[in-house]
Short mmCIF file of C-alpha atoms and ligand atoms in Angstrom, two decimals:
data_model
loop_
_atom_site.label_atom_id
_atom_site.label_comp_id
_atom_site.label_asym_id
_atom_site.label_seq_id
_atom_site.Cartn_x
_atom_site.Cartn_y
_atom_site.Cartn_z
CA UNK A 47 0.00 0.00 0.00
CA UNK A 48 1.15 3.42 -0.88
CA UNK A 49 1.81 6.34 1.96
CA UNK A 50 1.44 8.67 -0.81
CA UNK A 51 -0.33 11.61 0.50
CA UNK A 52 -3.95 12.04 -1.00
CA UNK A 53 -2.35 15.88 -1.89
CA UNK A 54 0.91 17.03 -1.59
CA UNK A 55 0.58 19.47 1.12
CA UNK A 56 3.44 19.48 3.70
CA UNK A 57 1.27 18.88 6.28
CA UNK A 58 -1.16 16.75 4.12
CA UNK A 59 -0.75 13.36 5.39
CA UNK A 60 -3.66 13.29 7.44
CA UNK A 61 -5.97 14.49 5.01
CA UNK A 62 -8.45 12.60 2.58
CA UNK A 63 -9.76 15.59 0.87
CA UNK A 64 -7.93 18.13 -1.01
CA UNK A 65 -7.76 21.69 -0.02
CA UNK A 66 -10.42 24.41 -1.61
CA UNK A 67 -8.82 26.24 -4.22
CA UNK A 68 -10.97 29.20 -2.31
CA UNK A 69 -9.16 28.16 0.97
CA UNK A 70 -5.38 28.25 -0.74
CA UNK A 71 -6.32 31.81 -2.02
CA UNK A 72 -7.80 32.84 1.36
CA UNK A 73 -5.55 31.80 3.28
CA UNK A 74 -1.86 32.47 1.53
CA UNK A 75 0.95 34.38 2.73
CA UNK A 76 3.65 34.04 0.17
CA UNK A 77 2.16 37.63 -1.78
CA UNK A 78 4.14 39.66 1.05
CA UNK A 79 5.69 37.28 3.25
CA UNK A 80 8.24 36.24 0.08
CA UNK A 81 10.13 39.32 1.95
CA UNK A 82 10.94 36.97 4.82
CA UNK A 83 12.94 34.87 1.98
CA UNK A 84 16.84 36.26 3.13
CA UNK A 85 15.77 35.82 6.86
CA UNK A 86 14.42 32.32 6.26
CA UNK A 87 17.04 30.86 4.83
CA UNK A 88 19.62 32.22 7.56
CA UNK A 89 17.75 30.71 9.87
CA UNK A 90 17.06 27.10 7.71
CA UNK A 91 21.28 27.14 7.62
CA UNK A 92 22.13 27.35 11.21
CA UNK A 93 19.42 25.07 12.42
CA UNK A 94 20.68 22.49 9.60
CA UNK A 95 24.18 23.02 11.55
CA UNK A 96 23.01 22.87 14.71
CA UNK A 97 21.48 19.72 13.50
CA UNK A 98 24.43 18.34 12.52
CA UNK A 99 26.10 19.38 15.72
CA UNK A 100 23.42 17.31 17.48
CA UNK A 101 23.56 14.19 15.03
CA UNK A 102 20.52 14.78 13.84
CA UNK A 103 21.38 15.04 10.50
CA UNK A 104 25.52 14.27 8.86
CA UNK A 105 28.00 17.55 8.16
CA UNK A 106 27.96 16.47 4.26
CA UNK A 107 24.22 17.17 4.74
CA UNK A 108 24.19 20.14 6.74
CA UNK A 109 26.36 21.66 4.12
CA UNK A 110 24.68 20.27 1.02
CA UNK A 111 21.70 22.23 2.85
CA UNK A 112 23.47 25.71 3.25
CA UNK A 113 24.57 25.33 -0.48
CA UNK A 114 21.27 24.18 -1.80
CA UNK A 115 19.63 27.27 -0.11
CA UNK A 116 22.76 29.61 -1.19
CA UNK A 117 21.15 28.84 -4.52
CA UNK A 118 17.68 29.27 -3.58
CA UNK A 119 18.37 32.43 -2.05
CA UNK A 120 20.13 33.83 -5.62
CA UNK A 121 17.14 32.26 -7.76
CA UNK A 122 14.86 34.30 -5.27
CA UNK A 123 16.63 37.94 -5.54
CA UNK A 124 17.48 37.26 -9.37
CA UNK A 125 13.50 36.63 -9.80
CA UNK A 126 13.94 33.12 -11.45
CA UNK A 127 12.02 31.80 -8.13
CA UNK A 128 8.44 30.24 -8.83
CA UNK A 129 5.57 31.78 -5.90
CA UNK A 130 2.30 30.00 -5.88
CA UNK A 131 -0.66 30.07 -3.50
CA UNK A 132 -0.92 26.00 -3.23
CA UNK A 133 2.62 26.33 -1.10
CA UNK A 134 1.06 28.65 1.15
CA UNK A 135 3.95 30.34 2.62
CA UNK A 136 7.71 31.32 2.10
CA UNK A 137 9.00 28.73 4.71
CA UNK A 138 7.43 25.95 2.53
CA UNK A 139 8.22 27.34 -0.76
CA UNK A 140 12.14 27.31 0.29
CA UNK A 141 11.72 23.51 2.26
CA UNK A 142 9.70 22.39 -1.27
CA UNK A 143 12.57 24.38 -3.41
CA UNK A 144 15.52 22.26 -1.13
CA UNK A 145 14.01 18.97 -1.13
CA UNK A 146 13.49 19.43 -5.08
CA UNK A 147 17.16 19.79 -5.21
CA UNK A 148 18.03 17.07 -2.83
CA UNK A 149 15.72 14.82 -1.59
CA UNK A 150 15.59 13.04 1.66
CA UNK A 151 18.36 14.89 2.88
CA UNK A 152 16.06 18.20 2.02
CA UNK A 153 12.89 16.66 4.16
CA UNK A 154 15.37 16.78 7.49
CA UNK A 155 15.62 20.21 7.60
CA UNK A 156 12.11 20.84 9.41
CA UNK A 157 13.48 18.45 11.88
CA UNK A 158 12.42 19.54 15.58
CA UNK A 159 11.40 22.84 14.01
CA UNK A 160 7.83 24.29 13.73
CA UNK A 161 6.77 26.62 11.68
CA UNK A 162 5.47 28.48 14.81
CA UNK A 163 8.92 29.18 15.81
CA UNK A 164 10.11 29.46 12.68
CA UNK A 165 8.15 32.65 11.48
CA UNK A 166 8.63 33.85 14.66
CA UNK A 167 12.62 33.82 13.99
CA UNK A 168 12.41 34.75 10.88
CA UNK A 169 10.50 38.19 11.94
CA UNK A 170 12.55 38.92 14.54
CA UNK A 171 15.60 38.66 12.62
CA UNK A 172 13.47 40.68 9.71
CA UNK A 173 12.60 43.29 12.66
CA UNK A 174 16.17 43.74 13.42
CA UNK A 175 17.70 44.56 10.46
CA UNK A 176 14.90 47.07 9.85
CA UNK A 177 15.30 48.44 13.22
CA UNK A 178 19.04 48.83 12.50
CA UNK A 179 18.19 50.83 8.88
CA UNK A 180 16.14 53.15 10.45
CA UNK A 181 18.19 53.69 13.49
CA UNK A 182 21.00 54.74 10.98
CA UNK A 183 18.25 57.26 8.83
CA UNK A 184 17.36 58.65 11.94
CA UNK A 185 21.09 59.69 12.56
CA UNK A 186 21.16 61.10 8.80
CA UNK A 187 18.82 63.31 9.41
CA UNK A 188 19.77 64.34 12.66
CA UNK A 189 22.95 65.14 11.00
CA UNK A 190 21.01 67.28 8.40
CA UNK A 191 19.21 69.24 11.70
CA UNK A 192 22.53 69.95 13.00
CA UNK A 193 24.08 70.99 9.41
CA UNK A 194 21.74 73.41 9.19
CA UNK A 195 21.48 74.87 12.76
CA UNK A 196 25.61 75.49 12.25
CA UNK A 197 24.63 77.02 8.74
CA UNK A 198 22.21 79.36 10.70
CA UNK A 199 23.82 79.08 14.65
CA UNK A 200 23.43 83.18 14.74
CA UNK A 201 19.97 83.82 13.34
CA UNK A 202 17.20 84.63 15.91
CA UNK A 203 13.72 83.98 15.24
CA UNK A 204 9.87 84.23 16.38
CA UNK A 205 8.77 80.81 18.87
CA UNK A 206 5.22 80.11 19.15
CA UNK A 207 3.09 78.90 21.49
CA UNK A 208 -0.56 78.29 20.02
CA UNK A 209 0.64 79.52 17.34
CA UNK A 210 0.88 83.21 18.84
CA UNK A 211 4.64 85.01 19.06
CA UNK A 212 5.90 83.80 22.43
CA UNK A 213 9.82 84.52 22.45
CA UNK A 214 12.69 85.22 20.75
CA UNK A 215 15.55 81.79 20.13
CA UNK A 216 18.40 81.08 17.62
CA UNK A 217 16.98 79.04 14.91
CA UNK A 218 19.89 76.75 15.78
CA UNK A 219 17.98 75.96 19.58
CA UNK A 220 14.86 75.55 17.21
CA UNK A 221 16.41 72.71 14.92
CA UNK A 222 17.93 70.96 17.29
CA UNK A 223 14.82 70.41 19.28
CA UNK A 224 14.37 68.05 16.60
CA UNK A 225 17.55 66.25 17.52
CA UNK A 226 16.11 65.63 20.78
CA UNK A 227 12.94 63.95 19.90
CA UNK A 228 14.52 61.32 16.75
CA UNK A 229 17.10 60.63 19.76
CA UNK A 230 14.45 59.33 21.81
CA UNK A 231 13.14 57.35 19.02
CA UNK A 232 16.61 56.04 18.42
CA UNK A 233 17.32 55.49 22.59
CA UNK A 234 13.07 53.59 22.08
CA UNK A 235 15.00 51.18 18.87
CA UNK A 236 17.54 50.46 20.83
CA UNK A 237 15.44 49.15 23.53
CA UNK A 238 12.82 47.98 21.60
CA UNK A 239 15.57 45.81 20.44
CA UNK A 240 16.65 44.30 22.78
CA UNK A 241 13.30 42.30 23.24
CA UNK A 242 13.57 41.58 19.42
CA UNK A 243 16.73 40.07 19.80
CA UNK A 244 15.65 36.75 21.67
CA UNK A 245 15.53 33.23 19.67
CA UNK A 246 11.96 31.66 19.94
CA UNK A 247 13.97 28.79 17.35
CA UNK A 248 13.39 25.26 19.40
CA UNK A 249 10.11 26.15 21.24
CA UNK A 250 9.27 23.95 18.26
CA UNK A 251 5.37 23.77 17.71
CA UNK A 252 4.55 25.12 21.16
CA UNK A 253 5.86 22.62 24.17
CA UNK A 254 9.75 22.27 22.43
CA UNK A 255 11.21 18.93 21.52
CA UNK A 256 12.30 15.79 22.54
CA UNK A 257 15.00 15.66 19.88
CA UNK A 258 18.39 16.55 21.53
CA UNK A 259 18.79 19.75 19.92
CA UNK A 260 21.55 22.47 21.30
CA UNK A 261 19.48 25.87 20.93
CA UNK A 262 22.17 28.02 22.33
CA UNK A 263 24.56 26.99 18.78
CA UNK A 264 21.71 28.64 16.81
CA UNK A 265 21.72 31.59 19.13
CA UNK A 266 25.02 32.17 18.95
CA UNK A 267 24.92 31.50 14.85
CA UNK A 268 22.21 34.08 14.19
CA UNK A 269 23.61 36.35 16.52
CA UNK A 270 20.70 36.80 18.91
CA UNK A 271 21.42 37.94 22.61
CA UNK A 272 19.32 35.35 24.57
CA UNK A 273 17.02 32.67 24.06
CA UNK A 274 13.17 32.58 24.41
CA UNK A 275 12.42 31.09 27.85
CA UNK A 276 9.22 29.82 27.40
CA UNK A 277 8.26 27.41 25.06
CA UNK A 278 4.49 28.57 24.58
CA UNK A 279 5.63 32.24 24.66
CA UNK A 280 8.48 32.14 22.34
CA UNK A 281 6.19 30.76 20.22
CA UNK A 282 3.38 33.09 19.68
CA UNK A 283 5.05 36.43 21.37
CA UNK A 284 4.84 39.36 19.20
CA UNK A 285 5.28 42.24 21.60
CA UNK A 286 8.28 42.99 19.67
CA UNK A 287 6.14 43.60 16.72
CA UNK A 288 3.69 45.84 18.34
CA UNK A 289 6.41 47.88 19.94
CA UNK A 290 8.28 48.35 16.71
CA UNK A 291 5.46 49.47 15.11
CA UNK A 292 4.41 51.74 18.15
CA UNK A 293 8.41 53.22 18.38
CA UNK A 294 7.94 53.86 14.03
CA UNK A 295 4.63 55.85 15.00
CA UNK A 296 6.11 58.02 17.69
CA UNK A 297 8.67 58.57 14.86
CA UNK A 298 6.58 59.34 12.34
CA UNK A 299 4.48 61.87 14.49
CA UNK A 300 7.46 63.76 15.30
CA UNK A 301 8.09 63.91 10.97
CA UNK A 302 4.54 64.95 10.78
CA UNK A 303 4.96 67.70 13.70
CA UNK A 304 8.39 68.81 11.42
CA UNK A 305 6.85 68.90 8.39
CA UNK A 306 3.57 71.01 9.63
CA UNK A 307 5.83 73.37 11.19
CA UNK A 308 7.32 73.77 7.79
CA UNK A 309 4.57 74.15 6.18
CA UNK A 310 3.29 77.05 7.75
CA UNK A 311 7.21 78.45 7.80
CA UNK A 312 7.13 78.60 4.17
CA UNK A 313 4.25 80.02 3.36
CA UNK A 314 4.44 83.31 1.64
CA UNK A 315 3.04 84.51 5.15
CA UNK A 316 5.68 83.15 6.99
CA UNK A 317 8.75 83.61 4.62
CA UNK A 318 10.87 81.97 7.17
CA UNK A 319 12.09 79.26 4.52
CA UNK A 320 13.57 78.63 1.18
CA UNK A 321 12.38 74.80 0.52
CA UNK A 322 14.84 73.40 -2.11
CA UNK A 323 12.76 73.28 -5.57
CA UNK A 324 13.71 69.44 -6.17
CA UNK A 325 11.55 69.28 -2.95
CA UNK A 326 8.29 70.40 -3.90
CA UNK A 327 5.62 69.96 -6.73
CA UNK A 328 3.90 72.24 -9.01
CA UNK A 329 0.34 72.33 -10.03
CA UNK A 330 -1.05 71.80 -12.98
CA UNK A 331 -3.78 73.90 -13.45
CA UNK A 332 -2.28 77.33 -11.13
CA UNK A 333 1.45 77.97 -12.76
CA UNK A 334 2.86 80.13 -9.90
CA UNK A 335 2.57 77.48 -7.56
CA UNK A 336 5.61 75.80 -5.61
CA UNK A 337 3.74 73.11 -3.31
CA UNK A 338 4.96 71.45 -0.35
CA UNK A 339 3.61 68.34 -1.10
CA UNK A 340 6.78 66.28 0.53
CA UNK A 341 5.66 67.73 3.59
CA UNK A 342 2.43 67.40 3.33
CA UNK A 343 2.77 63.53 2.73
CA UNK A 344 5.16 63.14 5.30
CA UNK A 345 2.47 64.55 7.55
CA UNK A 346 -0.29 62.31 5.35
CA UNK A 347 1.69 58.92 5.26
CA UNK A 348 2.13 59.46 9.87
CA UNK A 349 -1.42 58.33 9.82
CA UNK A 350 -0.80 54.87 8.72
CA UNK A 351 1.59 54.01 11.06
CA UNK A 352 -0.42 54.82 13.78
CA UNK A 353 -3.70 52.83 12.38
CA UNK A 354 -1.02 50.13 11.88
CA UNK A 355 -0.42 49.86 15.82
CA UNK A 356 -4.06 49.76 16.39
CA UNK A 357 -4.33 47.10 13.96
CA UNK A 358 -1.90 44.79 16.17
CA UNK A 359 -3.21 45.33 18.88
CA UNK A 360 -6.31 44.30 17.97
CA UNK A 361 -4.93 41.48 16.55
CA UNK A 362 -3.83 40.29 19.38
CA UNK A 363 -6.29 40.95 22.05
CA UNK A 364 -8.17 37.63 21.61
CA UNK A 365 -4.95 35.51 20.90
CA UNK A 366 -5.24 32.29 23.54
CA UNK A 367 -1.90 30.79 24.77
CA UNK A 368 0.47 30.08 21.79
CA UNK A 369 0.27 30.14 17.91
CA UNK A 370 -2.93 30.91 16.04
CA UNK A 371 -3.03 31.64 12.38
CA UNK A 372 -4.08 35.21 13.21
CA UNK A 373 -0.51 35.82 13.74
CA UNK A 374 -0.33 35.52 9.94
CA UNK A 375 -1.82 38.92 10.01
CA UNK A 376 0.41 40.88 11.82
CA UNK A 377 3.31 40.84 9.04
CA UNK A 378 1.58 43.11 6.43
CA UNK A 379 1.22 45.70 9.16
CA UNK A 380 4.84 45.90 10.77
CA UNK A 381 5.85 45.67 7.17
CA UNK A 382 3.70 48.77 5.96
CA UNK A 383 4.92 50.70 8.83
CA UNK A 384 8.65 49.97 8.28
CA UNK A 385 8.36 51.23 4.97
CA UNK A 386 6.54 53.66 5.21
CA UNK A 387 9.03 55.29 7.78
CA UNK A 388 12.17 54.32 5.60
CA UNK A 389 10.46 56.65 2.76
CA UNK A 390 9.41 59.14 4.78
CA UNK A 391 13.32 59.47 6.56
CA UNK A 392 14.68 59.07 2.85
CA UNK A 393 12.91 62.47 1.66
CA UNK A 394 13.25 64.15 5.09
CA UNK A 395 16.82 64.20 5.53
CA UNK A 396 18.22 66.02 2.31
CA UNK A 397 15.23 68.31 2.46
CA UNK A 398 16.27 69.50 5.57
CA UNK A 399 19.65 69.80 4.56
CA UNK A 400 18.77 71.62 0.95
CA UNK A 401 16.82 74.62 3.22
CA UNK A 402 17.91 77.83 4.09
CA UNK A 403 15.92 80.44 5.79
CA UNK A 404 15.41 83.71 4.48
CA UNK A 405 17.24 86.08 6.91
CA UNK A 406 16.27 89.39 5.62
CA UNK A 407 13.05 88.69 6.13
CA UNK A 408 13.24 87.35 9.42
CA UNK A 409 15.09 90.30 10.39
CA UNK A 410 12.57 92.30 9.09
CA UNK A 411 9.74 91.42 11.31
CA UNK A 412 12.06 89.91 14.38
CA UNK A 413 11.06 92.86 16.50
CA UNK A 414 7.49 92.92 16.03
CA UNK A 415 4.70 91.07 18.32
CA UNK A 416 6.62 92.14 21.79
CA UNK A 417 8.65 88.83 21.50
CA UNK A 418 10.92 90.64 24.38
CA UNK A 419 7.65 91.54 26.82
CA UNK A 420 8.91 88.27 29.26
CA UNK A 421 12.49 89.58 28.96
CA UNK A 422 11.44 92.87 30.22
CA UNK A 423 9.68 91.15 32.77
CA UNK A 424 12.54 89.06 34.06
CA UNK A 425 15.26 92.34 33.93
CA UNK A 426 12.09 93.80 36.43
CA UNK A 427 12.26 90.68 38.24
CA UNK A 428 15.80 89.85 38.59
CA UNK A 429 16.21 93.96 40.36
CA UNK A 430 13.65 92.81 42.93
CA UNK A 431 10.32 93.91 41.63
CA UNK A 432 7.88 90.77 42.82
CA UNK A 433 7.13 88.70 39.89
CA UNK A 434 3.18 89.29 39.48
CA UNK A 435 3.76 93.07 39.64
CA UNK A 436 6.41 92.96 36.71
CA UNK A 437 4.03 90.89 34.78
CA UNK A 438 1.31 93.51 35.26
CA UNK A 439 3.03 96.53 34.79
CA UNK A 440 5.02 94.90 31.60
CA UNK A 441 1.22 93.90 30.44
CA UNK A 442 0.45 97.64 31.15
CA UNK A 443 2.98 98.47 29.23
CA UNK A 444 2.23 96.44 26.27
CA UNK A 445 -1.34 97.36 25.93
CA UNK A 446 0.37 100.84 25.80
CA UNK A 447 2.51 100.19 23.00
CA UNK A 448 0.08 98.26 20.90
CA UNK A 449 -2.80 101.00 20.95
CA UNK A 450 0.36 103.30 19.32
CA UNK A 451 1.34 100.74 17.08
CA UNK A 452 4.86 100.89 18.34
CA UNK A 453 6.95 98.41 20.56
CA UNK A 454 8.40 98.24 23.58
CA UNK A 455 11.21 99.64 23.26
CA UNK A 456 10.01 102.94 21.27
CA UNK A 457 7.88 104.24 24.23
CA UNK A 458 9.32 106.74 26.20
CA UNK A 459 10.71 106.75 29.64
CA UNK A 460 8.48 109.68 31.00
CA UNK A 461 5.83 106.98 29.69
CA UNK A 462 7.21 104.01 31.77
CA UNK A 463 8.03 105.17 34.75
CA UNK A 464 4.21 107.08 34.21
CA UNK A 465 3.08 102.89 34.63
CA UNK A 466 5.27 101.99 37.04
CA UNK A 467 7.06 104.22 39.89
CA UNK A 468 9.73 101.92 40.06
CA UNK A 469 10.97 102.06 36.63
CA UNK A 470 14.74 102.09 35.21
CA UNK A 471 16.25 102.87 31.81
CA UNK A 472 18.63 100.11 32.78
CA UNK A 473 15.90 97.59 31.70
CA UNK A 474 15.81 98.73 28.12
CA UNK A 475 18.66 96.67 28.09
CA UNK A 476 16.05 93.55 27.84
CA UNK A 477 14.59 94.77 25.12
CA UNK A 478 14.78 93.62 21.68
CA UNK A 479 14.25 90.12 20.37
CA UNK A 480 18.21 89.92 19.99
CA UNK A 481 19.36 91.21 23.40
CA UNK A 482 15.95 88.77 24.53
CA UNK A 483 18.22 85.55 23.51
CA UNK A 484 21.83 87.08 24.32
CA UNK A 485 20.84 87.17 28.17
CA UNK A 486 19.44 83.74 28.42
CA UNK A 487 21.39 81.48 30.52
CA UNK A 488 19.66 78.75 31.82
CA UNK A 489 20.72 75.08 31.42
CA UNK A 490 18.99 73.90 28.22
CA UNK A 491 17.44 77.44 27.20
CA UNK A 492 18.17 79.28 23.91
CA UNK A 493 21.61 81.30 25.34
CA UNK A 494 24.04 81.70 22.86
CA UNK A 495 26.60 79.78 24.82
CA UNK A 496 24.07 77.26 25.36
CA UNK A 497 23.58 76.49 22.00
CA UNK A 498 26.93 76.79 20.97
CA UNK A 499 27.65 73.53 23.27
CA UNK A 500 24.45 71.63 22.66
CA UNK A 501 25.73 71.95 18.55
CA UNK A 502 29.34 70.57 19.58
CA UNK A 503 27.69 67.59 21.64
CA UNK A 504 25.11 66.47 18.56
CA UNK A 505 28.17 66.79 16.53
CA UNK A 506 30.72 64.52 18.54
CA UNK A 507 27.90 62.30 18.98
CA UNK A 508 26.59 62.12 15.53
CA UNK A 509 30.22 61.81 14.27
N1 LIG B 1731 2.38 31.64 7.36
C1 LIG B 1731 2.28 31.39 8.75
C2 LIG B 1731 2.36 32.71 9.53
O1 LIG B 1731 2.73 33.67 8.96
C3 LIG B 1731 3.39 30.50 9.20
C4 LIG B 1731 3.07 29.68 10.41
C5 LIG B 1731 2.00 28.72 10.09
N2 LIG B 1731 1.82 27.77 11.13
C6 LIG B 1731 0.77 26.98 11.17
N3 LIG B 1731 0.70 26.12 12.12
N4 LIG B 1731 -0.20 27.07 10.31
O2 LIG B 1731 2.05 32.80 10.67
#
């Protein structure tokens, strides 16, 4: 009697009736998770080694393995590799591909491997390299902040808060808040992957094996830090998924907070910045127009990585103890957001670093909107005047100014001390959006000096 398998399913043995043609289409994964392919086969060649190690399987065949899916590997990236949607998924369309090539010795390979803990390693390791990629964009365009923050360290423009004039700082302090906020992401990667960087390999199916298998050679081949702990966990864990994809949000938010700011920067009302042509689009019905539309769909394309999050999440609210095929679904969306970030980081960094900002007219409007009102207040302050009398009397004063149409510094003293008894010319010193920034000098805050070292530390760090 034959053991022929009624279809030729890897898993088919069991089975009297074939699979739905409806089913195979329903339920493939090889349309997008082909891009697991490189990570796949790294992991197929050290657990043939380790195999061999063990004696499950001889050297000769542990190496005819690695060479067999060397090959498979080229015929993949070269595009002579054949996908279809009866082999379900890229781990059997590489197994099918080795035992095609040699046999009996290629049907060992899945020994005391599942493909529970197989797609699990192969993600992680997948995870990783992204993780690295966009660790290393984020530093490009951190470098492009700080190029152009040294390009501009002396110009002083308008901050906003609600969108209202607040204070004077150097553009430089301005750009370089952005530094901040991708280091964060980059210190949240880091961490983030460390809990990527833990083997589930050999939690086999879900309860491990009882074939004498050495887990810590495949560890140590693959180059992952530790090994999954739990056999039921290391199979079906995808926190390191969802946190990814939560760490390429945060990222992405900050982009879409850059790129709105700007925006409104370069708007013909603004005028603080030149936008490098090759940067923006035109339109084909208005012929004046330069758009921002890089921006814009940096902003745009934010929103996908956070519905992405949501999307694992829910995914994997309902999960019981170890693998269920809903896991399938969380590749598309870690994928989607890994791209998406890598394209938005590959505009965002020369466009930062192809802007200028136009001085004159910066200059020309620097000392309008009392910008230096809280530096008056503080040169009150700092000669004793209690702190909520300096903020009324320089509120006085304002109102005073603005129903002139002049600012504070044009009034005249006969005028200030007529507001406040205790006046002195000495605090005209505070006035003016330049003199605001020059007397600065707390820790962090946009003094000169300040600056000047926070530009030399992003530089020795960023190298
Ligand atoms: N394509 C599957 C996935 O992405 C691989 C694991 C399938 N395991 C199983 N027992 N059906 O999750």
């Amino acid at each position: 009697m034959s053991h022929a398998p009624k279809q030729e399913k890897a898993w088919g043995g069991v089975f009297n009736e074939p699979t739905d043609k409806r089913v195979e289409a329903f339920s493939e994964s090889v349309s997008f998770d082909r891009r697991l392919a490189d990570d796949d086969i790294d992991g197929s060649t050290a657990h043939a080694r380790m195999l061999a190690a063990c004696g499950l399987m001889t050297a000769a065949e542990a190496e005819a393995v690695a060479a067999a899916l060397a090959e498979i590997r080229s015929d993949i990236a070269a595009d002579r590799f054949e996908f279809s949607a009866t082999k379900e998924d890229i781990h059997l369309h590489i197994e099918s591909a080795l035992t095609a090539k040699l046999g009996d010795t290629g049907r060992k390979l899945h020994t005391a491997r599942s493909r529970n803990d197989q797609v699990a390693t192969d993600l992680r390791l997948f995870c990783r390299r992204a993780i690295d990629r966009i660790d290393t964009g984020l530093a490009e365009l951190q470098r492009a902040f700080v190029g152009l923050a040294d390009r501009e360290r002396d110009l002083v423009i308008p901050a906003y808060t609600h969108l209202r004039r607040a204070q004077p700082v150097l553009a430089a302090h301005q750009l370089l808040s952005w530094c901040e906020k991708f280091q964060r992401d980059r210190d949240r990667l880091a961490d983030c992957r460390k809990r990527t960087n833990i083997l589930p390999l050999g939690s086999g199916a879900l309860a491990g094996t009882s074939l004498p298998i050495d887990r810590e050679h495949v560890r140590q081949a693959l180059g992952f830090d530790g090994l999954a702990a739990n056999s039921l966990d290391g199979a079906s864990d995808r926190d390191f998924v969802c946190e990814l994809a939560f760490v390429i949000s945060l990222s992405a938010v900050h982009l879409s907070q850059w790129a709105e700011e700007w925006i409104i920067w370069s708007t013909h009302e603004f005028g603080f910045l030149k936008l490098p042509e090759g940067f923006c689009t035109g339109s084909s019905i208005m012929p004046q127009k330069i758009n921002p539309d890089v921006l814009e769909l940096v902003r745009g394309k934010s929103a996908r990585t956070i519905g992405n999050v949501q999307a694992l999440l829910v995914l994997m609210k309902g999960l019981p103890t170890a693998y269920n095929r809903d896991l399938q679904e969380d590749k598309e969306q870690i994928f989607d957001s890994i791209d998406t970030l890598e394209a938005m980081l590959g505009v965002a960094a020369p466009l930062v670093a192809g802007t200028s900002f136009d001085r004159e007219r910066i200059a020309a409007s620097i000392d309008r909107g009392h910008l230096d009102a809280t530096s008056l207040m503080e040169a009150m302050i700092a000669d004793g005047v209690p702190q909520r009398t300096a903020h009324e009397t320089v509120g006085r004063l304002v109102r005073l100014a603005m129903t002139r149409g002049m600012q504070l510094a044009e009034l005249a003293e006969d005028e200030c001390r007529r507001e406040f008894a205790g006046w002195k010319p000495a605090f005209r010193n505070a006035l003016g959006a330049r003199h605001a920034v020059d007397r600065m000098q707390s820790e962090g805050s946009t003094a000169p000096a300040r600056v000047a070292s926070q530009l030399t530390a992003w530089k020795a760090r960023l190298g």
